């Protein structure tokens, strides 16, 4: 009994003196955490997107303790990497980070960082990453889950889309503030001025406004642009193409039916235009008053265009809808 009383008295003295080993360890964690937060806040005050190498990433992002989230963009911005998508995504990422840095709601609960492949290739290897750009949220507690990796190919890299993903993963709402861009209004004003000038010069003869061929061509261009996915690109802001930073291979066709690249839109637009031109030639061959020889040439050319470009369209469809069994001329 005496021994138990002495032991209890000893623990009581330790607790009164400062909590013992557990309290000392807790204080060390708090000191390390405070140093991390202060360091990140200092860097964030100078540059909204903090550039990290392998050592900084392991110390400030991977290693505990941490009570803050870090959004990290893994990219390859060096010119010799020739990653056009990386540069475009970086511009949007900078807009998002600046919007947060200069927001009235700015706190030390979330930071934006970047790891370039040429500055932190060991980080890419550690995370088994083989593509860029990639956005990952490292939460304040625990390891990143599946939803903490941003679906770039599906959502695109527009700052507004990134902000919605950040709000979903961290509960931090960021209002994106873009710098003013007057290029759009200026181009629209210039176009209206040109159209107005042409109408004024032809004010004595406005028969061209009733030209059915001109209106049909304009309508056809609009339809081809919409059916190829231009509106989807405008809303989602997908990358132009995807280049693997390790192999250098460039993909112009997205492998999923739920997303597309800008280059893919241009390719589909070209193929649709080829099929349309072929159909127009077939129609002209059947209804025009030209001699039989020219009409035969137009017919053969029309059939060739339809067959060739439709085969290419079908091959694109097969590459996106895996398991589709049909093909024509080419797979």
CSV table of N, CA and C in Angstrom, one decimal, residues 318 321 323-327:
chain,number,residue,atom,x,y,z
A,318,UNK,N,-15.6,4.6,-81.4
A,318,UNK,CA,-15.2,3.4,-80.8
A,318,UNK,C,-14.1,3.6,-79.7
A,321,UNK,N,-16.2,4.9,-76.6
A,321,UNK,CA,-17.2,4.0,-76.1
A,321,UNK,C,-16.6,2.6,-76.2
A,323,UNK,N,-15.9,-1.2,-76.2
A,323,UNK,CA,-16.8,-2.3,-76.4
A,323,UNK,C,-17.8,-2.1,-77.5
A,324,UNK,N,-17.8,-0.9,-78.1
A,324,UNK,CA,-18.7,-0.8,-79.3
A,324,UNK,C,-18.2,-1.7,-80.4
A,325,UNK,N,-19.1,-2.5,-80.9
A,325,UNK,CA,-18.6,-3.6,-81.8
A,325,UNK,C,-18.4,-3.3,-83.3
A,326,UNK,N,-19.0,-2.1,-83.7
A,326,UNK,CA,-19.0,-1.9,-85.2
A,326,UNK,C,-17.9,-1.0,-85.6
A,327,UNK,N,-17.4,-1.2,-86.8
A,327,UNK,CA,-16.4,-0.3,-87.4
A,327,UNK,C,-16.6,-0.3,-88.9
